[in-house]
Short mmCIF file of C-alpha atoms in Angstrom, two decimals:
data_model
loop_
_atom_site.label_atom_id
_atom_site.label_comp_id
_atom_site.label_asym_id
_atom_site.label_seq_id
_atom_site.Cartn_x
_atom_site.Cartn_y
_atom_site.Cartn_z
CA PHE A 1 12.36 8.70 -6.73
CA MET A 2 12.38 12.30 -7.96
CA LEU A 3 14.31 15.37 -6.89
CA THR A 4 12.57 18.71 -6.62
CA PRO A 5 12.94 20.62 -9.90
CA GLY A 6 16.06 22.79 -9.75
CA ASN A 7 17.62 20.29 -7.33
CA PRO A 8 17.46 22.54 -4.27
CA LYS A 9 19.49 21.27 -1.31
CA TRP A 10 20.82 22.49 2.01
CA LYS A 11 24.43 23.62 1.86
CA GLN A 12 25.05 22.53 5.44
CA MET A 13 24.55 18.98 6.67
CA ASN A 14 23.69 19.94 10.24
CA LEU A 15 20.18 21.34 10.22
CA THR A 16 18.04 22.82 12.94
CA TYR A 17 14.31 22.52 13.41
CA ARG A 18 11.79 24.22 15.64
CA ILE A 19 8.19 23.32 16.40
CA ILE A 20 6.40 26.64 16.21
CA LYS A 21 2.81 25.50 16.72
CA TYR A 22 1.62 22.19 18.23
CA THR A 23 -1.54 20.21 17.74
CA THR A 24 -3.94 19.97 20.67
CA GLN A 25 -4.59 16.32 19.87
CA LEU A 26 -1.30 14.97 21.11
CA SER A 27 0.87 15.90 24.06
CA LYS A 28 3.83 18.16 23.35
CA ALA A 29 6.15 15.36 24.42
CA ASN A 30 4.50 12.92 21.97
CA VAL A 31 4.75 15.42 19.14
CA GLU A 32 8.41 16.12 19.91
CA ASP A 33 9.29 12.42 20.15
CA THR A 34 7.47 11.64 16.92
CA ILE A 35 9.09 14.51 15.03
CA LYS A 36 12.50 13.44 16.30
CA GLU A 37 11.90 9.84 15.12
CA ALA A 38 10.70 11.09 11.75
CA PHE A 39 13.93 13.05 11.25
CA GLN A 40 15.94 9.98 12.27
CA VAL A 41 14.49 8.14 9.26
CA TRP A 42 16.61 10.50 7.12
CA SER A 43 19.64 10.95 9.38
CA ASN A 44 20.01 7.14 9.58
CA VAL A 45 20.69 6.92 5.84
CA SER A 46 22.54 10.16 5.08
CA PRO A 47 25.21 12.50 6.55
CA LEU A 48 22.44 14.86 7.70
CA THR A 49 21.89 15.70 11.38
CA PHE A 50 18.85 17.43 12.90
CA THR A 51 18.92 19.46 16.09
CA LYS A 52 15.81 20.80 17.82
CA ILE A 53 15.93 24.43 18.93
CA SER A 54 13.27 26.28 20.90
CA GLN A 55 14.23 29.84 20.11
CA GLY A 56 15.32 31.82 17.08
CA GLU A 57 15.28 31.06 13.38
CA ALA A 58 15.48 27.34 12.53
CA ASP A 59 16.15 25.89 9.08
CA ILE A 60 12.96 23.79 9.27
CA LYS A 61 10.00 25.37 11.08
CA ILE A 62 7.10 23.05 11.89
CA ALA A 63 3.53 24.12 12.58
CA PHE A 64 0.02 22.66 12.84
CA VAL A 65 -2.24 25.16 11.08
CA ARG A 66 -5.68 25.17 9.49
CA GLY A 67 -7.36 26.48 6.37
CA ASP A 68 -5.76 29.48 4.73
CA HIS A 69 -2.59 30.05 6.73
CA GLY A 70 -0.90 32.66 4.58
CA ASP A 71 1.35 30.59 2.34
CA ASN A 72 -0.92 30.57 -0.70
CA SER A 73 -1.62 26.84 -0.14
CA PRO A 74 -4.67 26.67 2.09
CA PHE A 75 -5.60 23.41 3.81
CA ASP A 76 -8.97 21.78 3.13
CA GLY A 77 -10.26 20.51 6.45
CA PRO A 78 -10.35 16.85 7.52
CA ASN A 79 -8.91 14.31 5.00
CA GLY A 80 -7.87 15.37 1.50
CA ILE A 81 -4.62 17.24 1.94
CA LEU A 82 -2.91 16.22 5.20
CA ALA A 83 0.21 18.38 5.15
CA HIS A 84 2.73 20.08 2.89
CA ALA A 85 6.34 21.22 2.98
CA PHE A 86 8.64 23.63 1.19
CA GLN A 87 11.87 22.83 -0.59
CA PRO A 88 15.24 23.73 1.00
CA GLY A 89 15.88 27.48 1.22
CA GLN A 90 15.76 30.52 3.46
CA GLY A 91 12.65 31.76 5.25
CA ILE A 92 9.74 29.44 4.49
CA GLY A 93 12.18 27.10 2.75
CA GLY A 94 12.17 23.65 4.40
CA ASP A 95 9.17 24.50 6.55
CA VAL A 96 6.48 21.88 7.21
CA HIS A 97 2.78 22.57 7.83
CA PHE A 98 0.36 19.94 9.13
CA ASP A 99 -3.39 20.42 8.70
CA ALA A 100 -4.55 21.00 12.27
CA GLU A 101 -8.04 19.82 11.31
CA GLU A 102 -6.84 16.25 10.71
CA THR A 103 -6.93 13.65 13.49
CA TRP A 104 -3.26 13.09 14.32
CA THR A 105 -2.42 9.79 16.05
CA LEU A 106 0.48 7.62 17.12
CA THR A 107 -1.40 4.48 16.09
CA SER A 108 -2.78 2.85 12.94
CA SER A 109 -5.81 5.13 13.11
CA ASN A 110 -5.83 7.90 10.55
CA TYR A 111 -3.55 9.73 10.45
CA ASN A 112 -0.30 8.53 11.89
CA LEU A 113 1.88 11.61 12.51
CA PHE A 114 5.21 9.78 12.21
CA LEU A 115 4.60 8.67 8.60
CA VAL A 116 3.29 12.02 7.39
CA ALA A 117 6.11 13.90 9.13
CA ALA A 118 8.81 11.63 7.70
CA HIS A 119 7.30 12.14 4.23
CA GLU A 120 7.16 15.93 4.56
CA PHE A 121 10.74 16.10 5.82
CA GLY A 122 11.71 14.39 2.58
CA HIS A 123 10.36 17.47 0.77
CA SER A 124 12.15 19.78 3.24
CA LEU A 125 15.39 18.08 2.18
CA GLY A 126 14.82 18.36 -1.57
CA LEU A 127 12.88 15.24 -2.56
CA ALA A 128 9.76 15.43 -4.72
CA HIS A 129 7.13 12.69 -4.95
CA SER A 130 8.06 9.20 -6.02
CA THR A 131 5.94 7.07 -8.35
CA ASP A 132 6.97 3.98 -6.37
CA PRO A 133 3.81 3.00 -4.41
CA GLY A 134 5.97 1.45 -1.68
CA ALA A 135 8.16 4.54 -1.23
CA LEU A 136 7.82 6.94 1.68
CA MET A 137 7.76 9.77 -0.86
CA TYR A 138 4.68 8.38 -2.64
CA PRO A 139 2.05 11.14 -2.45
CA ASN A 140 -0.82 9.10 -0.96
CA TYR A 141 -1.10 8.22 2.72
CA ALA A 142 -0.70 4.52 3.58
CA PHE A 143 -0.35 3.32 7.17
CA GLN A 144 2.64 1.21 8.13
CA ASP A 145 3.73 0.27 11.62
CA PRO A 146 6.23 2.93 12.77
CA SER A 147 7.82 0.50 15.24
CA THR A 148 9.02 -1.70 12.40
CA TYR A 149 9.40 1.00 9.77
CA ASN A 150 12.29 0.54 7.36
CA LEU A 151 12.91 3.36 4.87
CA PRO A 152 12.48 1.89 1.37
CA GLN A 153 15.48 1.66 -0.95
CA ASP A 154 13.85 4.10 -3.40
CA ASP A 155 13.92 6.85 -0.75
CA ILE A 156 17.45 5.94 0.38
CA ASN A 157 18.61 6.27 -3.24
CA GLY A 158 16.90 9.65 -3.49
CA ILE A 159 18.31 11.25 -0.36
CA GLN A 160 21.80 9.86 -1.04
CA THR A 161 21.70 11.31 -4.55
CA ILE A 162 21.37 14.74 -2.94
CA TYR A 163 23.57 14.45 0.17
CA GLY A 164 25.74 11.38 -0.39
CA PRO A 165 26.00 8.15 1.60
CA SER A 166 25.57 7.74 5.30
CA ASN A 167 28.64 8.00 7.52
CA ASN A 168 27.78 4.52 8.88
CA PRO A 169 30.51 2.03 8.02
CA VAL A 170 27.76 -0.33 6.85
CA GLN A 171 25.56 1.37 4.27
CA PRO A 172 21.90 1.00 5.27
CA THR A 173 19.58 -0.64 2.77
CA GLY A 174 15.80 -0.81 2.59
CA PRO A 175 12.98 -2.89 1.09
CA SER A 176 12.19 -2.61 -2.61
CA THR A 177 8.63 -2.63 -3.87
CA PRO A 178 7.82 -5.77 -5.87
CA THR A 179 7.04 -4.99 -9.48
CA ALA A 180 4.15 -6.85 -11.04
CA CYS A 181 5.89 -7.66 -14.30
CA ASP A 182 9.21 -8.81 -12.86
CA PRO A 183 9.60 -12.24 -14.49
CA ARG A 184 11.14 -13.53 -11.24
CA LEU A 185 8.04 -12.58 -9.25
CA THR A 186 6.72 -15.27 -6.91
CA PHE A 187 3.76 -15.06 -4.54
CA ASP A 188 3.59 -15.77 -0.81
CA ALA A 189 -0.13 -16.55 -0.80
CA ILE A 190 -3.28 -16.03 -2.87
CA ALA A 191 -6.94 -15.98 -1.88
CA THR A 192 -10.20 -14.96 -3.45
CA LEU A 193 -12.30 -12.39 -1.61
CA ARG A 194 -15.89 -11.87 -2.69
CA GLY A 195 -14.97 -12.13 -6.35
CA GLU A 196 -11.66 -10.29 -6.11
CA ILE A 197 -8.32 -12.12 -6.04
CA LEU A 198 -5.66 -11.06 -3.50
CA PHE A 199 -2.03 -11.85 -4.32
CA PHE A 200 0.17 -11.49 -1.21
CA LYS A 201 3.88 -10.60 -1.37
CA ASP A 202 6.04 -9.39 1.56
CA LYS A 203 4.23 -6.38 3.06
CA TYR A 204 2.09 -5.83 -0.02
CA PHE A 205 -0.81 -7.39 -1.86
CA TRP A 206 -2.16 -6.92 -5.35
CA ARG A 207 -5.91 -6.73 -5.62
CA ARG A 208 -7.38 -7.92 -8.89
CA HIS A 209 -10.87 -6.71 -9.66
CA PRO A 210 -12.95 -9.43 -11.34
CA GLN A 211 -14.72 -7.46 -14.05
CA LEU A 212 -12.30 -4.63 -14.62
CA SER A 213 -9.29 -6.98 -14.28
CA ILE A 214 -7.47 -3.92 -12.93
CA VAL A 215 -4.70 -4.84 -10.55
CA GLU A 216 -3.71 -2.42 -7.81
CA LEU A 217 -0.83 -2.75 -5.34
CA ASN A 218 -1.49 -1.94 -1.67
CA PHE A 219 0.23 -2.31 1.66
CA ILE A 220 -1.31 -5.09 3.74
CA SER A 221 -1.14 -2.63 6.66
CA LEU A 222 -3.28 -0.09 4.80
CA PHE A 223 -6.28 -2.44 4.96
CA TRP A 224 -5.36 -4.57 7.99
CA PRO A 225 -2.98 -2.70 10.33
CA SER A 226 -3.00 -5.57 12.85
CA LEU A 227 -1.87 -8.23 10.36
CA PRO A 228 1.81 -9.18 10.00
CA THR A 229 3.68 -8.95 6.72
CA GLY A 230 4.85 -12.11 4.96
CA ILE A 231 1.52 -13.97 4.88
CA GLN A 232 2.32 -17.58 3.94
CA ALA A 233 -1.07 -19.08 3.04
CA ALA A 234 -4.62 -17.87 2.55
CA TYR A 235 -8.01 -19.22 1.52
CA GLU A 236 -11.59 -18.01 1.26
CA ASP A 237 -14.34 -20.09 2.91
CA VAL A 238 -17.16 -18.92 0.65
CA ASP A 239 -19.76 -20.69 2.78
CA LYS A 240 -18.80 -18.62 5.83
CA ASP A 241 -17.83 -15.50 3.84
CA LEU A 242 -14.49 -15.52 5.64
CA VAL A 243 -10.90 -15.34 4.40
CA PHE A 244 -8.29 -17.12 6.54
CA LEU A 245 -4.66 -15.94 6.49
CA PHE A 246 -1.74 -17.96 7.85
CA LYS A 247 1.74 -17.11 9.07
CA GLY A 248 3.77 -19.63 11.04
CA CYS A 249 1.45 -21.49 13.37
CA ARG A 250 -0.96 -18.54 13.69
CA TYR A 251 -3.98 -17.67 11.59
CA TRP A 252 -6.41 -14.76 11.27
CA ALA A 253 -9.92 -14.46 9.84
CA LEU A 254 -11.14 -11.56 7.70
CA ARG A 255 -14.76 -10.72 7.05
CA GLY A 256 -14.52 -8.51 4.01
CA TYR A 257 -12.01 -5.91 4.99
CA ASP A 258 -12.43 -6.38 8.76
CA VAL A 259 -10.30 -8.61 10.94
CA GLU A 260 -12.55 -10.90 13.03
CA GLN A 261 -12.32 -10.67 16.81
CA GLY A 262 -10.56 -13.48 18.69
CA TYR A 263 -7.67 -13.91 16.27
CA PRO A 264 -4.89 -14.85 15.78
CA ARG A 265 -5.45 -18.48 16.75
CA ASP A 266 -3.21 -21.54 16.48
CA ILE A 267 -3.32 -23.90 13.49
CA SER A 268 -3.60 -26.81 15.93
CA ASP A 269 -7.32 -25.89 15.82
CA TYR A 270 -7.40 -27.76 12.50
CA GLY A 271 -5.83 -30.85 14.07
CA PHE A 272 -2.31 -30.41 12.73
CA PRO A 273 0.35 -32.27 14.74
CA SER A 274 2.93 -30.06 16.46
CA SER A 275 5.43 -31.16 13.78
CA VAL A 276 3.59 -28.85 11.36
CA GLN A 277 4.71 -25.34 12.23
CA ALA A 278 3.73 -23.51 9.04
CA ILE A 279 1.56 -23.94 5.94
CA ASP A 280 2.70 -23.24 2.38
CA ALA A 281 -0.72 -22.82 0.75
CA ALA A 282 -4.42 -23.51 1.31
CA VAL A 283 -7.62 -23.60 -0.65
CA TYR A 284 -11.29 -24.33 0.20
CA TYR A 285 -13.62 -26.26 -2.08
CA ARG A 286 -17.01 -27.89 -1.42
CA ARG A 287 -16.71 -27.88 2.38
CA LYS A 288 -13.18 -29.29 2.37
CA THR A 289 -10.03 -27.29 3.04
CA TYR A 290 -6.82 -28.45 1.40
CA PHE A 291 -3.56 -27.55 3.15
CA PHE A 292 -0.22 -27.86 1.39
CA VAL A 293 2.87 -28.44 3.56
CA ASN A 294 6.13 -29.16 1.73
CA ASP A 295 5.37 -32.08 -0.63
CA GLN A 296 2.35 -33.21 1.37
CA ILE A 297 -1.34 -32.37 1.44
CA TRP A 298 -3.78 -32.43 4.37
CA ARG A 299 -7.54 -32.29 3.91
CA TYR A 300 -9.82 -30.81 6.55
CA ASP A 301 -13.54 -31.69 6.62
CA ASN A 302 -15.29 -28.39 7.41
CA GLN A 303 -18.57 -30.12 8.24
CA ARG A 304 -17.06 -32.60 10.68
CA GLN A 305 -14.52 -29.91 11.68
CA SER A 306 -11.68 -32.39 11.76
CA MET A 307 -8.74 -33.45 9.63
CA GLU A 308 -9.68 -36.34 7.39
CA PRO A 309 -8.17 -39.75 8.18
CA GLY A 310 -5.53 -41.10 5.78
CA TYR A 311 -3.84 -37.71 5.47
CA PRO A 312 -1.26 -36.36 4.84
CA LYS A 313 -0.78 -37.76 1.38
CA SER A 314 1.71 -36.71 -1.30
CA ILE A 315 0.43 -33.76 -3.33
CA ALA A 316 1.05 -35.60 -6.61
CA SER A 317 -1.18 -38.47 -5.48
CA LEU A 318 -4.19 -36.14 -5.39
CA PHE A 319 -3.12 -33.66 -8.04
CA PRO A 320 -1.05 -35.44 -10.69
CA GLY A 321 1.28 -33.00 -12.41
CA ILE A 322 1.75 -30.84 -9.33
CA GLU A 323 5.18 -32.09 -8.48
CA SER A 324 6.91 -29.17 -6.72
CA LYS A 325 6.28 -27.26 -3.49
CA VAL A 326 3.15 -25.14 -3.71
CA ASP A 327 3.64 -21.43 -2.85
CA ALA A 328 0.00 -20.46 -3.28
CA VAL A 329 -3.27 -21.81 -4.64
CA PHE A 330 -6.79 -20.56 -5.25
CA GLN A 331 -9.95 -21.99 -6.77
CA GLN A 332 -11.79 -20.55 -9.75
CA ASN A 333 -14.84 -22.36 -11.13
CA HIS A 334 -13.82 -26.00 -11.34
CA PHE A 335 -10.11 -25.30 -11.42
CA PHE A 336 -7.39 -25.06 -8.80
CA LEU A 337 -4.69 -22.58 -9.78
CA PHE A 338 -1.41 -23.75 -8.27
CA PHE A 339 1.52 -21.33 -8.07
CA SER A 340 5.05 -22.63 -7.66
CA GLY A 341 7.88 -20.14 -8.19
CA GLN A 342 7.36 -18.10 -11.35
CA THR A 343 4.96 -20.68 -12.82
CA TYR A 344 1.29 -21.47 -12.32
CA TYR A 345 -0.52 -24.71 -13.13
CA LYS A 346 -4.20 -24.74 -13.97
CA PHE A 347 -5.60 -28.00 -12.61
CA ASP A 348 -8.97 -29.18 -13.93
CA LEU A 349 -10.82 -30.77 -11.01
CA SER A 350 -13.16 -32.63 -13.36
CA ALA A 351 -10.55 -33.94 -15.81
CA HIS A 352 -8.20 -34.44 -12.87
CA ARG A 353 -5.17 -33.09 -14.71
CA VAL A 354 -3.15 -29.95 -15.43
CA THR A 355 -4.65 -28.19 -18.45
CA ARG A 356 -2.45 -25.09 -18.61
CA ILE A 357 1.00 -23.96 -17.47
CA ASP A 358 2.07 -20.31 -17.67
CA ARG A 359 3.98 -17.48 -15.95
CA SER A 360 2.65 -16.54 -12.52
CA ASN A 361 2.56 -12.83 -13.25
CA ARG A 362 0.09 -13.32 -16.09
CA TRP A 363 -2.48 -12.84 -13.31
CA LEU A 364 -1.16 -9.32 -12.80
CA ASN A 365 -1.86 -8.48 -16.45
CA CYS A 366 1.78 -8.95 -17.44
CA ALA B 1 -13.42 20.03 -3.61
CA LEU B 2 -16.35 21.53 -1.74
CA PRO B 3 -19.53 19.87 -2.99
CA VAL B 4 -21.85 22.16 -4.90
CA PRO B 5 -25.43 21.65 -3.61
CA GLY B 6 -27.66 20.12 -6.27
CA ALA B 7 -24.74 19.35 -8.57
CA SER B 8 -25.11 16.16 -10.63
CA PRO B 9 -22.61 13.32 -10.07
CA GLU B 10 -20.90 14.27 -13.33
CA GLU B 11 -20.57 17.88 -12.21
CA LYS B 12 -19.25 16.77 -8.82
CA ASN B 13 -16.70 14.50 -10.49
CA ALA B 14 -15.69 17.30 -12.86
CA ARG B 15 -15.04 19.52 -9.85
CA VAL B 16 -12.99 16.84 -8.13
CA VAL B 17 -10.90 16.49 -11.29
CA GLN B 18 -10.50 20.23 -11.85
CA ASP B 19 -9.55 20.82 -8.21
CA TYR B 20 -7.09 17.92 -8.07
CA LEU B 21 -5.35 18.81 -11.34
CA GLU B 22 -5.10 22.49 -10.35
CA LYS B 23 -3.55 21.56 -7.02
CA PHE B 24 -1.15 18.82 -8.06
CA TYR B 25 -0.63 19.03 -11.81
CA GLN B 26 -0.58 22.78 -12.43
CA LEU B 27 -3.78 22.86 -14.43
CA PRO B 28 -4.41 26.58 -14.93
CA PRO B 29 -7.44 27.61 -12.85
CA LYS B 30 -10.70 28.09 -14.73
CA GLY B 31 -10.80 31.44 -16.44
CA PHE B 32 -7.08 31.46 -17.21
CA LEU B 33 -7.71 29.57 -20.41
CA SER B 34 -10.56 29.88 -22.85
CA GLU B 35 -13.33 27.47 -21.90
CA ARG B 36 -12.76 25.44 -25.05
CA GLN B 37 -9.03 24.99 -24.43
CA ASN B 38 -9.57 24.07 -20.77
CA SER B 39 -12.29 21.51 -21.33
CA SER B 40 -10.81 19.65 -24.26
CA SER B 41 -7.06 19.49 -24.46
CA VAL B 42 -5.32 20.74 -21.32
CA ILE B 43 -7.49 18.75 -18.88
CA VAL B 44 -7.09 15.57 -20.96
CA GLU B 45 -3.31 16.04 -21.02
CA LYS B 46 -3.11 16.75 -17.31
CA LEU B 47 -5.36 13.77 -16.57
CA LYS B 48 -3.05 11.53 -18.58
CA GLU B 49 -0.06 12.96 -16.71
CA MET B 50 -1.70 12.11 -13.38
CA GLN B 51 -2.71 8.62 -14.59
CA ARG B 52 0.85 8.01 -15.77
CA PHE B 53 2.25 9.08 -12.38
CA PHE B 54 -0.01 6.61 -10.53
CA GLY B 55 0.40 3.80 -13.05
CA LEU B 56 -3.26 3.93 -14.11
CA ASN B 57 -4.60 3.37 -17.60
CA GLU B 58 -3.88 6.62 -19.47
CA THR B 59 -7.40 7.13 -20.69
CA GLY B 60 -7.47 10.92 -20.28
CA LYS B 61 -10.94 10.35 -18.82
CA PRO B 62 -12.07 10.62 -15.17
CA ASP B 63 -12.78 6.87 -14.93
CA ARG B 64 -13.57 5.08 -11.69
CA GLU B 65 -10.05 4.15 -10.68
CA THR B 66 -8.81 7.69 -11.44
CA LEU B 67 -11.51 9.30 -9.30
CA GLU B 68 -10.81 6.74 -6.55
CA MET B 69 -7.14 7.75 -6.57
CA MET B 70 -8.05 11.47 -6.47
CA ARG B 71 -10.08 10.91 -3.30
CA LYS B 72 -7.26 9.33 -1.32
CA PRO B 73 -5.73 11.37 1.53
CA ARG B 74 -2.33 12.72 0.50
CA CYS B 75 0.43 15.28 0.73
CA GLY B 76 -0.32 18.78 -0.53
CA VAL B 77 2.93 19.12 -2.50
CA PRO B 78 2.31 18.95 -6.29
CA ASP B 79 3.36 15.80 -8.14
CA SER B 80 4.91 17.77 -10.94
CA GLY B 81 6.66 21.09 -11.22
CA ASP B 82 7.70 23.36 -8.35
#
């Protein structure tokens, strides 16, 4: 996190706010509820309180304005700059302006007012932008579901550096963004997608570009707002140009970056018995889909569309050298790349043996 | 950055970069520095500062991933300085 240069802060903990100008795109009640929830993100983790007033001079004045609105920081129309805010202080200090020419929503459609407002209030309280891509104070917009929003630890650390800990007897904590080169890094699931490789972890995924071998971290919800976090298994069916994602006994299908209609569905579609309630990893190869569940493997015949007889078998019986639980797996050329904990095993499907063992995060250029 | 009609892709990208760095990395607006200074050293340094902030390769050049980052919707508060 970063504090605004000069470390400006409010002297008083009990702040007032006033909504001076509303947007015509949402009802007044919706705007007021959303603004209140956005302030609660900060009052939940600090000694600060926020009270709405309707008359007089408030500490934090909020307005939806367009273009050049007299503060020497003109807005730029739809997209681009969404909003801005001023550091703590008198007059314009603490004030928040939203670009009235944006489409403001309460949903995953661009742009969700709650997330932008909570971010701007961070500036009103003295926070600058964070370089942590998972932090609320990261400069770029990234949708996350407001109903399950949990302020990241980076932002909690920032606001508590300025105003001290929350008065709650139990100090609130938040999620931390996984770091690619953390040697303890493990993956939830991995799948290829039209040449890219997607590495899933918690509410994030790294996207590795094939040629450039650049790896970028994104929220799952930025690309697929309807998907849950904590994806457990994933595979690409290259013949159908679909990627299947699994969590618990449900699964979704992606076509490129679109979620297919009619999902989620139940994994019993594949013929799993009800005793199988979740899948650890999955991979598709030559019209067969391999599912890894604990120390067992199931093989699904995509042509016959049924589980093959004689399964499940032990994983080691099909893939000698793969002895521990499989977290994730993907196929590249004639190799299966198995990931278990912080280690990956390169299994040669022709030689039928492991030909390389290395650290999992090598795939994130570490 | 408002597109300039008839501008080449390179000119468009240069405008995106200039506009972004002026807004968020305190690049002095064109005309405040001699053309030579602006085009060679200050822009490269500011580009590297932006790439460092976003964890990109610090090439000092407006490469694809840098331009992609500059086009993402964001907050109007600068990433460095007041």
